[in-house]
């Protein structure tokens, strides 16, 4: 089984509604995202033609357009957070979610944003999101 | 399937009894440990409430108390090693094990030290231990 | 299940025949290769004796001899590439392949070069190859 992964970075702020601790206030992370795809129809031998599972540049283009360009330099807050802090609704770079923007939920958002954009020869199989240098979340199909 | 991982560091010395090479003498490593948990009852959708599989701070607290605070700045030696080197028994920071303290066995010790301390909503699923910058061992459930 | 991994580095040039983009010209990468083996007959308990799945030094010796010493500071080009660029056949450090030397195909070459050289107590289970700092391919058994 062959897989290829491309790594992305985006700088995004968030806050967690209902959290008892410093994460309840708006703060940011330098997120590092690993996006992994595998062959939709794996075979065991060497790869013919140009020899790619998927061209890294195609993977980069899709994730940049669907995820990085949208989340980078945004503040993600939940509807619940804004209901309690209505003065924040005027923020220019606000992305409002129905759920809390934890690393886990960001992964699931990334998944739904990109899996439909993949070409038929591959499928999205794994996502990994570093929230800090020593904390990460993963989704696996 | 969602997982979360927290990374820890500890500075520990060891020696391998019966090893034919420089590892038979006491030396140390800057160990880097990845501790991964997954949902005990995975569901496919977004995470409600505060949106965590497990709060990184809770994972950090458990592993710090059960592993890092105990192993950091220790010398781990086996009973067999000390039987052959009885003068080392007076070392102040000694942790004596019935088996050799290789990266593999340290992982299994970490596993038994923390899996009982996890809250019921998660289970320990993976451990990864860098012994050097280019050598690591892994345990997976 | 226990696994151990050793990381290797080699500096190698390649070009991709038929690629529409800058990868069609000879260029190089600082490849980083993770080679992972697991116990051929896994057991659940602590490891007896010297406590290794496989001594990191033995893994290093095999991969260095079979892969790093052969690929480091080489130019890998396909037969198709050389058919179109016959003047390159005089290059001193040339390694000619029947398929294109993408990260994916390099992984499969590494696999066939080392799996037969592993001792019976382990089996090769995973390879990971960073082509750049933010692009990698993986093979898993």
mmCIF file of C-alpha atoms in Angstrom:
data_model
loop_
_atom_site.group_PDB
_atom_site.id
_atom_site.type_symbol
_atom_site.label_atom_id
_atom_site.label_comp_id
_atom_site.label_asym_id
_atom_site.label_seq_id
_atom_site.Cartn_x
_atom_site.Cartn_y
_atom_site.Cartn_z
ATOM 1 C CA UNK A 1 0.000 0.000 0.000
ATOM 2 C CA UNK A 2 1.425 3.355 -1.083
ATOM 3 C CA UNK A 3 0.456 6.732 0.352
ATOM 4 C CA UNK A 4 1.648 10.274 -0.202
ATOM 5 C CA UNK A 5 1.473 13.169 2.241
ATOM 6 C CA UNK A 6 1.828 16.895 1.876
ATOM 7 C CA UNK A 7 2.359 19.205 4.854
ATOM 8 C CA UNK A 8 0.701 22.632 5.183
ATOM 9 C CA UNK A 9 0.906 25.504 7.639
ATOM 10 C CA UNK A 10 -1.686 28.073 8.624
ATOM 11 C CA UNK A 11 -1.929 30.662 11.378
ATOM 12 C CA UNK A 12 -5.373 30.672 12.899
ATOM 13 C CA UNK A 13 -7.020 31.910 16.086
ATOM 14 C CA UNK A 14 -9.767 30.185 18.018
ATOM 15 C CA UNK A 15 -11.411 29.954 21.432
ATOM 16 C CA UNK A 16 -13.287 27.079 23.077
ATOM 17 C CA UNK A 17 -16.720 27.887 24.507
ATOM 18 C CA UNK A 18 -17.396 26.312 27.884
ATOM 19 C CA UNK A 19 -13.766 25.434 28.508
ATOM 20 C CA UNK A 20 -12.553 25.946 32.028
ATOM 21 C CA UNK A 21 -9.072 27.355 31.395
ATOM 22 C CA UNK A 22 -7.110 29.715 29.208
ATOM 23 C CA UNK A 23 -8.421 28.155 25.965
ATOM 24 C CA UNK A 24 -11.763 29.903 26.588
ATOM 25 C CA UNK A 25 -10.148 33.169 25.443
ATOM 26 C CA UNK A 26 -9.197 33.918 21.842
ATOM 27 C CA UNK A 27 -5.656 32.733 21.107
ATOM 28 C CA UNK A 28 -3.821 31.430 18.068
ATOM 29 C CA UNK A 29 -1.745 28.515 16.867
ATOM 30 C CA UNK A 30 0.711 27.873 14.070
ATOM 31 C CA UNK A 31 -1.136 24.828 12.794
ATOM 32 C CA UNK A 32 0.731 22.165 10.805
ATOM 33 C CA UNK A 33 -1.487 19.879 8.752
ATOM 34 C CA UNK A 34 -0.456 16.574 7.118
ATOM 35 C CA UNK A 35 -2.831 15.454 4.353
ATOM 36 C CA UNK A 36 -2.424 11.844 3.216
ATOM 37 C CA UNK A 37 -3.955 10.058 0.253
ATOM 38 C CA UNK A 38 -3.631 6.488 -0.924
ATOM 39 C CA UNK A 39 -4.302 4.725 -4.209
ATOM 40 C CA UNK A 40 -8.012 4.047 -4.658
ATOM 41 C CA UNK A 41 -7.100 0.743 -6.332
ATOM 42 C CA UNK A 42 -3.789 -0.350 -4.829
ATOM 43 C CA UNK A 43 -1.531 -2.683 -6.762
ATOM 44 C CA UNK A 44 1.693 -4.204 -5.546
ATOM 45 C CA UNK A 45 4.100 -3.366 -8.350
ATOM 46 C CA UNK A 46 6.090 -0.318 -9.367
ATOM 47 C CA UNK A 47 4.100 2.641 -10.628
ATOM 48 C CA UNK A 48 4.049 3.118 -14.381
ATOM 49 C CA UNK A 49 3.912 6.380 -16.329
ATOM 50 C CA UNK A 50 5.135 9.347 -14.320
ATOM 51 C CA UNK A 51 5.142 7.064 -11.267
ATOM 52 C CA UNK A 52 2.964 9.048 -8.867
ATOM 53 C CA UNK A 53 0.177 7.970 -6.511
ATOM 54 C CA UNK A 54 -0.747 11.650 -6.827
ATOM 55 C CA UNK A 55 1.439 14.547 -7.913
ATOM 56 C CA UNK A 56 2.422 16.482 -4.767
ATOM 57 C CA UNK A 57 1.638 19.669 -6.667
ATOM 58 C CA UNK A 58 -1.972 18.606 -7.312
ATOM 59 C CA UNK A 59 -2.429 17.700 -3.658
ATOM 60 C CA UNK A 60 -0.964 21.050 -2.675
ATOM 61 C CA UNK A 61 -3.240 22.975 -5.023
ATOM 62 C CA UNK A 62 -6.426 21.324 -3.710
ATOM 63 C CA UNK A 63 -5.624 21.711 -0.003
ATOM 64 C CA UNK A 64 -4.342 25.253 -0.442
ATOM 65 C CA UNK A 65 -7.564 26.315 -2.184
ATOM 66 C CA UNK A 66 -10.005 24.435 0.065
ATOM 67 C CA UNK A 67 -8.309 24.800 3.459
ATOM 68 C CA UNK A 68 -5.229 27.012 3.796
ATOM 69 C CA UNK A 69 -6.540 30.014 1.850
ATOM 70 C CA UNK A 70 -9.771 29.879 3.874
ATOM 71 C CA UNK A 71 -8.464 29.234 7.399
ATOM 72 C CA UNK A 72 -5.162 31.130 7.397
ATOM 73 C CA UNK A 73 -5.291 34.318 9.467
ATOM 74 C CA UNK A 74 -8.921 33.677 10.454
ATOM 75 C CA UNK A 75 -10.534 33.597 13.882
ATOM 76 C CA UNK A 76 -12.806 30.573 14.235
ATOM 77 C CA UNK A 77 -15.516 30.869 16.896
ATOM 78 C CA UNK A 78 -18.627 28.826 17.552
ATOM 79 C CA UNK A 79 -22.179 30.152 17.419
ATOM 80 C CA UNK A 80 -22.406 29.481 21.163
ATOM 81 C CA UNK A 81 -19.274 31.557 21.760
ATOM 82 C CA UNK A 82 -20.657 34.475 19.758
ATOM 83 C CA UNK A 83 -24.053 34.286 21.461
ATOM 84 C CA UNK A 84 -22.233 34.980 24.717
ATOM 85 C CA UNK A 85 -19.847 37.516 23.152
ATOM 86 C CA UNK A 86 -21.971 39.357 20.557
ATOM 87 C CA UNK A 87 -19.537 42.301 20.353
ATOM 88 C CA UNK A 88 -17.092 39.950 18.550
ATOM 89 C CA UNK A 89 -19.407 39.571 15.549
ATOM 90 C CA UNK A 90 -17.860 42.676 13.996
ATOM 91 C CA UNK A 91 -14.455 40.993 13.604
ATOM 92 C CA UNK A 92 -13.464 41.119 9.953
ATOM 93 C CA UNK A 93 -11.742 37.734 9.699
ATOM 94 C CA UNK A 94 -14.352 35.698 11.573
ATOM 95 C CA UNK A 95 -15.371 32.148 10.628
ATOM 96 C CA UNK A 96 -18.438 31.007 12.576
ATOM 97 C CA UNK A 97 -18.942 27.272 13.239
ATOM 98 C CA UNK A 98 -21.836 25.353 14.812
ATOM 99 C CA UNK A 99 -19.325 23.305 16.845
ATOM 100 C CA UNK A 100 -16.204 24.194 18.835
ATOM 101 C CA UNK A 101 -13.031 24.681 16.741
ATOM 102 C CA UNK A 102 -10.808 22.150 18.527
ATOM 103 C CA UNK A 103 -8.050 20.366 16.624
ATOM 104 C CA UNK A 104 -10.372 17.357 16.373
ATOM 105 C CA UNK A 105 -13.224 19.338 14.815
ATOM 106 C CA UNK A 106 -10.838 21.264 12.536
ATOM 107 C CA UNK A 107 -9.687 17.882 11.178
ATOM 108 C CA UNK A 108 -13.277 16.872 10.435
ATOM 109 C CA UNK A 109 -13.871 20.224 8.702
ATOM 110 C CA UNK A 110 -10.727 19.720 6.603
ATOM 111 C CA UNK A 111 -11.913 16.223 5.705
ATOM 112 C CA UNK A 112 -15.295 17.439 4.472
ATOM 113 C CA UNK A 113 -13.663 20.339 2.613
ATOM 114 C CA UNK A 114 -11.243 18.223 0.579
ATOM 115 C CA UNK A 115 -12.423 14.649 0.195
ATOM 116 C CA UNK A 116 -14.843 15.558 -2.562
ATOM 117 C CA UNK A 117 -12.122 17.461 -4.417
ATOM 118 C CA UNK A 118 -9.758 14.491 -4.762
ATOM 119 C CA UNK A 119 -9.305 12.893 -8.189
ATOM 120 C CA UNK A 120 -10.839 9.394 -8.587
ATOM 121 C CA UNK A 121 -7.483 7.572 -8.551
ATOM 122 C CA UNK A 122 -6.863 8.405 -4.863
ATOM 123 C CA UNK A 123 -8.771 8.600 -1.627
ATOM 124 C CA UNK A 124 -8.169 10.676 1.444
ATOM 125 C CA UNK A 125 -7.024 8.299 4.187
ATOM 126 C CA UNK A 126 -5.364 10.281 6.994
ATOM 127 C CA UNK A 127 -5.120 13.802 8.418
ATOM 128 C CA UNK A 128 -2.793 14.962 11.187
ATOM 129 C CA UNK A 129 -2.952 18.403 12.755
ATOM 130 C CA UNK A 130 -0.275 19.792 15.051
ATOM 131 C CA UNK A 131 -1.859 22.456 17.228
ATOM 132 C CA UNK A 132 1.437 23.098 19.007
ATOM 133 C CA UNK A 133 4.891 21.578 18.621
ATOM 134 C CA UNK A 134 3.961 18.841 21.113
ATOM 135 C CA UNK A 135 0.208 18.319 20.605
ATOM 136 C CA UNK A 136 -1.528 16.840 17.589
ATOM 137 C CA UNK A 137 -4.793 15.231 16.569
ATOM 138 C CA UNK A 138 -5.325 12.655 13.818
ATOM 139 C CA UNK A 139 -8.199 11.404 11.757
ATOM 140 C CA UNK A 140 -7.902 8.095 9.927
ATOM 141 C CA UNK A 141 -10.451 6.544 7.557
ATOM 142 C CA UNK B 1 -11.460 7.476 13.923
ATOM 143 C CA UNK B 2 -10.012 10.389 15.894
ATOM 144 C CA UNK B 3 -6.880 10.262 18.010
ATOM 145 C CA UNK B 4 -4.919 12.827 20.002
ATOM 146 C CA UNK B 5 -1.242 12.746 20.885
ATOM 147 C CA UNK B 6 0.863 14.608 23.366
ATOM 148 C CA UNK B 7 4.678 14.665 23.199
ATOM 149 C CA UNK B 8 6.915 14.456 26.283
ATOM 150 C CA UNK B 9 10.633 14.672 26.912
ATOM 151 C CA UNK B 10 12.761 13.104 29.616
ATOM 152 C CA UNK B 11 16.485 12.730 30.177
ATOM 153 C CA UNK B 12 17.312 9.242 31.371
ATOM 154 C CA UNK B 13 20.379 7.022 31.596
ATOM 155 C CA UNK B 14 20.492 3.284 31.045
ATOM 156 C CA UNK B 15 22.786 0.409 30.145
ATOM 157 C CA UNK B 16 22.048 -2.922 28.460
ATOM 158 C CA UNK B 17 23.304 -6.042 30.228
ATOM 159 C CA UNK B 18 24.803 -8.619 27.926
ATOM 160 C CA UNK B 19 25.120 -6.215 25.015
ATOM 161 C CA UNK B 20 28.266 -6.507 22.977
ATOM 162 C CA UNK B 21 29.038 -2.846 22.280
ATOM 163 C CA UNK B 22 29.047 0.585 23.841
ATOM 164 C CA UNK B 23 25.439 0.270 25.077
ATOM 165 C CA UNK B 24 26.671 -2.050 27.826
ATOM 166 C CA UNK B 25 28.039 0.984 29.682
ATOM 167 C CA UNK B 26 25.837 3.571 31.393
ATOM 168 C CA UNK B 27 24.878 6.342 28.974
ATOM 169 C CA UNK B 28 21.914 8.631 28.526
ATOM 170 C CA UNK B 29 19.371 9.740 25.980
ATOM 171 C CA UNK B 30 17.054 12.706 25.518
ATOM 172 C CA UNK B 31 13.963 10.563 25.114
ATOM 173 C CA UNK B 32 10.946 11.928 23.235
ATOM 174 C CA UNK B 33 7.696 10.094 23.925
ATOM 175 C CA UNK B 34 4.469 10.389 21.899
ATOM 176 C CA UNK B 35 1.381 9.178 23.796
ATOM 177 C CA UNK B 36 -1.733 8.633 21.689
ATOM 178 C CA UNK B 37 -5.298 7.942 22.776
ATOM 179 C CA UNK B 38 -8.425 7.355 20.753
ATOM 180 C CA UNK B 39 -12.125 7.538 21.521
ATOM 181 C CA UNK B 40 -13.278 4.394 23.352
ATOM 182 C CA UNK B 41 -16.562 4.602 21.408
ATOM 183 C CA UNK B 42 -15.773 6.285 18.096
ATOM 184 C CA UNK B 43 -18.504 8.086 16.225
ATOM 185 C CA UNK B 44 -18.216 9.639 12.797
ATOM 186 C CA UNK B 45 -19.590 13.125 13.360
ATOM 187 C CA UNK B 46 -18.217 16.347 14.796
ATOM 188 C CA UNK B 47 -17.512 16.361 18.521
ATOM 189 C CA UNK B 48 -20.117 18.090 20.675
ATOM 190 C CA UNK B 49 -19.550 20.037 23.880
ATOM 191 C CA UNK B 50 -16.012 21.313 24.240
ATOM 192 C CA UNK B 51 -15.102 19.155 21.232
ATOM 193 C CA UNK B 52 -12.224 17.115 22.627
ATOM 194 C CA UNK B 53 -11.383 13.421 22.309
ATOM 195 C CA UNK B 54 -9.397 14.186 25.464
ATOM 196 C CA UNK B 55 -8.178 17.548 26.717
ATOM 197 C CA UNK B 56 -4.428 17.756 25.956
ATOM 198 C CA UNK B 57 -3.959 19.124 29.477
ATOM 199 C CA UNK B 58 -5.489 16.015 31.072
ATOM 200 C CA UNK B 59 -3.304 13.744 28.960
ATOM 201 C CA UNK B 60 -0.281 15.811 29.926
ATOM 202 C CA UNK B 61 -1.107 15.663 33.629
ATOM 203 C CA UNK B 62 -1.468 11.859 33.650
ATOM 204 C CA UNK B 63 1.703 11.094 31.687
ATOM 205 C CA UNK B 64 3.746 13.671 33.575
ATOM 206 C CA UNK B 65 2.746 12.159 36.925
ATOM 207 C CA UNK B 66 3.031 8.497 35.939
ATOM 208 C CA UNK B 67 6.045 8.586 33.599
ATOM 209 C CA UNK B 68 8.017 11.805 33.222
ATOM 210 C CA UNK B 69 8.286 12.700 36.903
ATOM 211 C CA UNK B 70 9.427 9.145 37.651
ATOM 212 C CA UNK B 71 11.855 8.486 34.790
ATOM 213 C CA UNK B 72 13.393 11.910 34.224
ATOM 214 C CA UNK B 73 16.998 12.143 35.448
ATOM 215 C CA UNK B 74 16.988 8.498 36.567
ATOM 216 C CA UNK B 75 19.392 5.696 35.760
ATOM 217 C CA UNK B 76 17.517 2.530 34.819
ATOM 218 C CA UNK B 77 19.447 -0.703 35.240
ATOM 219 C CA UNK B 78 18.360 -4.325 35.272
ATOM 220 C CA UNK B 79 18.720 -6.685 38.225
ATOM 221 C CA UNK B 80 21.143 -8.696 36.089
ATOM 222 C CA UNK B 81 23.252 -5.592 35.468
ATOM 223 C CA UNK B 82 23.423 -4.775 39.175
ATOM 224 C CA UNK B 83 24.243 -8.348 40.113
ATOM 225 C CA UNK B 84 27.357 -7.984 38.006
ATOM 226 C CA UNK B 85 28.019 -4.398 39.121
ATOM 227 C CA UNK B 86 26.985 -4.334 42.805
ATOM 228 C CA UNK B 87 28.926 -1.127 43.532
ATOM 229 C CA UNK B 88 26.305 0.751 41.453
ATOM 230 C CA UNK B 89 23.532 -0.052 43.925
ATOM 231 C CA UNK B 90 24.452 3.050 45.918
ATOM 232 C CA UNK B 91 23.432 5.394 43.080
ATOM 233 C CA UNK B 92 20.807 7.785 44.361
ATOM 234 C CA UNK B 93 18.661 8.032 41.236
ATOM 235 C CA UNK B 94 18.535 4.334 40.411
ATOM 236 C CA UNK B 95 15.463 2.547 39.050
ATOM 237 C CA UNK B 96 15.934 -1.242 39.046
ATOM 238 C CA UNK B 97 14.029 -3.341 36.512
ATOM 239 C CA UNK B 98 13.725 -7.127 36.060
ATOM 240 C CA UNK B 99 14.257 -6.693 32.303
ATOM 241 C CA UNK B 100 16.660 -4.625 30.194
ATOM 242 C CA UNK B 101 15.687 -0.961 29.758
ATOM 243 C CA UNK B 102 15.682 -0.840 25.956
ATOM 244 C CA UNK B 103 13.381 1.565 24.115
ATOM 245 C CA UNK B 104 11.045 -1.386 23.503
ATOM 246 C CA UNK B 105 10.801 -2.323 27.185
ATOM 247 C CA UNK B 106 10.518 1.329 28.258
ATOM 248 C CA UNK B 107 7.451 1.559 25.986
ATOM 249 C CA UNK B 108 5.875 -1.460 27.658
ATOM 250 C CA UNK B 109 6.604 0.050 31.091
ATOM 251 C CA UNK B 110 4.992 3.331 30.009
ATOM 252 C CA UNK B 111 1.978 1.405 28.742
ATOM 253 C CA UNK B 112 1.449 -0.397 32.040
ATOM 254 C CA UNK B 113 2.031 2.842 33.985
ATOM 255 C CA UNK B 114 -0.628 4.889 32.199
ATOM 256 C CA UNK B 115 -3.301 2.724 30.616
ATOM 257 C CA UNK B 116 -5.095 2.253 33.927
ATOM 258 C CA UNK B 117 -5.039 5.998 34.583
ATOM 259 C CA UNK B 118 -6.936 6.967 31.421
ATOM 260 C CA UNK B 119 -10.531 8.175 31.742
ATOM 261 C CA UNK B 120 -13.200 5.749 30.428
ATOM 262 C CA UNK B 121 -13.985 7.812 27.301
ATOM 263 C CA UNK B 122 -10.571 7.092 25.755
ATOM 264 C CA UNK B 123 -8.158 4.225 25.388
ATOM 265 C CA UNK B 124 -4.422 4.199 24.964
ATOM 266 C CA UNK B 125 -3.705 3.085 21.406
ATOM 267 C CA UNK B 126 -0.116 4.025 20.476
ATOM 268 C CA UNK B 127 3.225 4.955 22.005
ATOM 269 C CA UNK B 128 6.333 6.127 20.166
ATOM 270 C CA UNK B 129 9.686 6.643 21.822
ATOM 271 C CA UNK B 130 12.604 8.405 20.144
ATOM 272 C CA UNK B 131 15.796 7.191 21.789
ATOM 273 C CA UNK B 132 17.903 9.391 19.516
ATOM 274 C CA UNK B 133 16.994 11.822 16.750
ATOM 275 C CA UNK B 134 17.086 8.975 14.228
ATOM 276 C CA UNK B 135 15.989 5.901 16.210
ATOM 277 C CA UNK B 136 12.566 5.183 17.634
ATOM 278 C CA UNK B 137 10.422 2.312 18.869
ATOM 279 C CA UNK B 138 6.634 2.064 18.761
ATOM 280 C CA UNK B 139 3.949 0.095 20.519
ATOM 281 C CA UNK B 140 0.495 -0.153 18.993
ATOM 282 C CA UNK B 141 -2.584 -1.814 20.515
ATOM 283 C CA UNK C 1 2.796 -4.971 18.643
ATOM 284 C CA UNK C 2 6.305 -3.527 18.839
ATOM 285 C CA UNK C 3 8.191 -1.891 15.973
ATOM 286 C CA UNK C 4 11.528 -0.160 15.665
ATOM 287 C CA UNK C 5 12.530 2.474 13.133
ATOM 288 C CA UNK C 6 15.834 3.870 12.004
ATOM 289 C CA UNK C 7 16.135 7.098 9.997
ATOM 290 C CA UNK C 8 18.586 7.564 7.126
ATOM 291 C CA UNK C 9 19.587 10.443 4.888
ATOM 292 C CA UNK C 10 20.879 10.447 1.321
ATOM 293 C CA UNK C 11 21.451 13.133 -1.286
ATOM 294 C CA UNK C 12 20.253 11.994 -4.666
ATOM 295 C CA UNK C 13 19.315 13.556 -7.975
ATOM 296 C CA UNK C 14 16.528 12.459 -10.297
ATOM 297 C CA UNK C 15 14.257 13.636 -13.097
ATOM 298 C CA UNK C 16 10.782 12.483 -14.110
ATOM 299 C CA UNK C 17 10.295 11.582 -17.768
ATOM 300 C CA UNK C 18 7.046 12.812 -19.246
ATOM 301 C CA UNK C 19 6.358 15.215 -16.387
ATOM 302 C CA UNK C 20 4.929 18.538 -17.392
ATOM 303 C CA UNK C 21 6.787 20.858 -15.010
ATOM 304 C CA UNK C 22 10.158 21.517 -13.438
ATOM 305 C CA UNK C 23 10.547 17.912 -12.210
ATOM 306 C CA UNK C 24 11.307 16.878 -15.813
ATOM 307 C CA UNK C 25 14.793 18.372 -15.409
ATOM 308 C CA UNK C 26 17.521 16.824 -13.263
ATOM 309 C CA UNK C 27 17.313 18.116 -9.703
ATOM 310 C CA UNK C 28 18.154 16.742 -6.281
ATOM 311 C CA UNK C 29 16.627 16.131 -2.872
ATOM 312 C CA UNK C 30 17.913 15.560 0.639
ATOM 313 C CA UNK C 31 15.945 12.362 1.112
ATOM 314 C CA UNK C 32 15.062 11.201 4.622
ATOM 315 C CA UNK C 33 14.102 7.534 4.883
ATOM 316 C CA UNK C 34 12.400 5.842 7.866
ATOM 317 C CA UNK C 35 12.787 2.043 7.849
ATOM 318 C CA UNK C 36 10.501 0.169 10.248
ATOM 319 C CA UNK C 37 10.538 -3.495 11.244
ATOM 320 C CA UNK C 38 8.293 -5.440 13.573
ATOM 321 C CA UNK C 39 8.614 -8.741 15.399
ATOM 322 C CA UNK C 40 7.929 -11.647 13.038
ATOM 323 C CA UNK C 41 6.231 -13.455 15.941
ATOM 324 C CA UNK C 42 4.830 -10.765 18.224
ATOM 325 C CA UNK C 43 4.239 -11.531 21.868
ATOM 326 C CA UNK C 44 2.614 -9.248 24.390
ATOM 327 C CA UNK C 45 5.102 -9.291 27.244
ATOM 328 C CA UNK C 46 8.393 -7.559 27.961
ATOM 329 C CA UNK C 47 11.333 -8.535 25.790
ATOM 330 C CA UNK C 48 13.818 -10.942 27.361
ATOM 331 C CA UNK C 49 17.571 -11.092 26.817
ATOM 332 C CA UNK C 50 19.013 -7.822 25.552
ATOM 333 C CA UNK C 51 15.431 -6.631 25.056
ATOM 334 C CA UNK C 52 15.506 -5.649 21.378
ATOM 335 C CA UNK C 53 13.018 -6.221 18.555
ATOM 336 C CA UNK C 54 16.131 -5.621 16.449
ATOM 337 C CA UNK C 55 19.342 -3.865 17.427
ATOM 338 C CA UNK C 56 19.266 -0.386 15.843
ATOM 339 C CA UNK C 57 22.892 -0.965 14.803
ATOM 340 C CA UNK C 58 21.997 -4.079 12.801
ATOM 341 C CA UNK C 59 19.153 -2.246 11.061
ATOM 342 C CA UNK C 60 21.516 0.619 10.303
ATOM 343 C CA UNK C 61 24.174 -1.679 8.871
ATOM 344 C CA UNK C 62 21.764 -3.430 6.497
ATOM 345 C CA UNK C 63 20.085 -0.287 5.160
ATOM 346 C CA UNK C 64 23.361 1.569 4.856
ATOM 347 C CA UNK C 65 24.901 -1.232 2.766
ATOM 348 C CA UNK C 66 21.843 -1.975 0.620
ATOM 349 C CA UNK C 67 20.417 1.524 0.116
ATOM 350 C CA UNK C 68 22.353 4.539 1.371
ATOM 351 C CA UNK C 69 25.772 3.538 0.042
ATOM 352 C CA UNK C 70 24.212 2.810 -3.352
ATOM 353 C CA UNK C 71 21.843 5.769 -3.777
ATOM 354 C CA UNK C 72 23.727 8.575 -2.042
ATOM 355 C CA UNK C 73 25.182 11.104 -4.511
ATOM 356 C CA UNK C 74 23.730 9.241 -7.505
ATOM 357 C CA UNK C 75 21.580 10.496 -10.345
ATOM 358 C CA UNK C 76 18.659 8.150 -10.972
ATOM 359 C CA UNK C 77 17.143 8.335 -14.441
ATOM 360 C CA UNK C 78 14.762 6.037 -16.289
ATOM 361 C CA UNK C 79 15.570 4.211 -19.507
ATOM 362 C CA UNK C 80 12.896 6.339 -21.193
ATOM 363 C CA UNK C 81 14.591 9.505 -19.978
ATOM 364 C CA UNK C 82 17.972 8.398 -21.313
ATOM 365 C CA UNK C 83 16.498 7.326 -24.631
ATOM 366 C CA UNK C 84 15.427 10.922 -25.104
ATOM 367 C CA UNK C 85 18.630 12.348 -23.600
ATOM 368 C CA UNK C 86 21.392 9.976 -24.751
ATOM 369 C CA UNK C 87 24.176 12.491 -24.034
ATOM 370 C CA UNK C 88 23.506 11.929 -20.293
ATOM 371 C CA UNK C 89 24.647 8.302 -20.484
ATOM 372 C CA UNK C 90 28.216 9.419 -19.859
ATOM 373 C CA UNK C 91 27.406 10.656 -16.342
ATOM 374 C CA UNK C 92 29.645 8.865 -13.889
ATOM 375 C CA UNK C 93 27.196 8.474 -11.016
ATOM 376 C CA UNK C 94 24.211 7.316 -13.041
ATOM 377 C CA UNK C 95 21.715 4.679 -11.866
ATOM 378 C CA UNK C 96 19.365 3.621 -14.675
ATOM 379 C CA UNK C 97 15.878 2.326 -13.801
ATOM 380 C CA UNK C 98 13.103 0.825 -15.963
ATOM 381 C CA UNK C 99 10.551 3.016 -14.142
ATOM 382 C CA UNK C 100 10.499 6.661 -13.093
ATOM 383 C CA UNK C 101 12.395 7.444 -9.863
ATOM 384 C CA UNK C 102 9.541 9.088 -7.939
ATOM 385 C CA UNK C 103 9.416 8.885 -4.145
ATOM 386 C CA UNK C 104 6.837 6.101 -4.537
ATOM 387 C CA UNK C 105 9.054 3.993 -6.814
ATOM 388 C CA UNK C 106 12.163 4.691 -4.701
ATOM 389 C CA UNK C 107 10.258 3.223 -1.730
ATOM 390 C CA UNK C 108 9.479 0.065 -3.702
ATOM 391 C CA UNK C 109 13.138 -0.208 -4.741
ATOM 392 C CA UNK C 110 14.222 0.167 -1.109
ATOM 393 C CA UNK C 111 11.728 -2.511 -0.100
ATOM 394 C CA UNK C 112 13.066 -5.022 -2.613
ATOM 395 C CA UNK C 113 16.663 -4.137 -1.695
ATOM 396 C CA UNK C 114 16.330 -4.783 2.037
ATOM 397 C CA UNK C 115 13.468 -7.147 2.845
ATOM 398 C CA UNK C 116 15.514 -10.189 1.924
ATOM 399 C CA UNK C 117 18.390 -9.007 4.104
ATOM 400 C CA UNK C 118 16.390 -8.856 7.341
ATOM 401 C CA UNK C 119 17.049 -11.500 10.003
ATOM 402 C CA UNK C 120 14.233 -14.059 10.508
ATOM 403 C CA UNK C 121 13.047 -12.593 13.830
ATOM 404 C CA UNK C 122 11.752 -9.412 12.180
ATOM 405 C CA UNK C 123 9.893 -8.373 9.073
ATOM 406 C CA UNK C 124 9.940 -5.115 7.177
ATOM 407 C CA UNK C 125 6.565 -3.449 7.743
ATOM 408 C CA UNK C 126 6.823 0.256 6.825
ATOM 409 C CA UNK C 127 8.922 2.708 4.828
ATOM 410 C CA UNK C 128 8.570 6.474 4.789
ATOM 411 C CA UNK C 129 10.498 8.753 2.457
ATOM 412 C CA UNK C 130 10.629 12.523 2.808
ATOM 413 C CA UNK C 131 11.447 13.994 -0.580
ATOM 414 C CA UNK C 132 11.302 17.521 0.809
ATOM 415 C CA UNK C 133 10.627 18.868 4.298
ATOM 416 C CA UNK C 134 6.902 18.927 3.553
ATOM 417 C CA UNK C 135 6.352 16.020 1.137
ATOM 418 C CA UNK C 136 6.647 12.329 1.879
ATOM 419 C CA UNK C 137 5.565 8.951 0.548
ATOM 420 C CA UNK C 138 4.927 5.791 2.543
ATOM 421 C CA UNK C 139 4.775 2.084 1.870
ATOM 422 C CA UNK C 140 3.100 -0.204 4.378
ATOM 423 C CA UNK C 141 2.889 -3.999 4.244
#
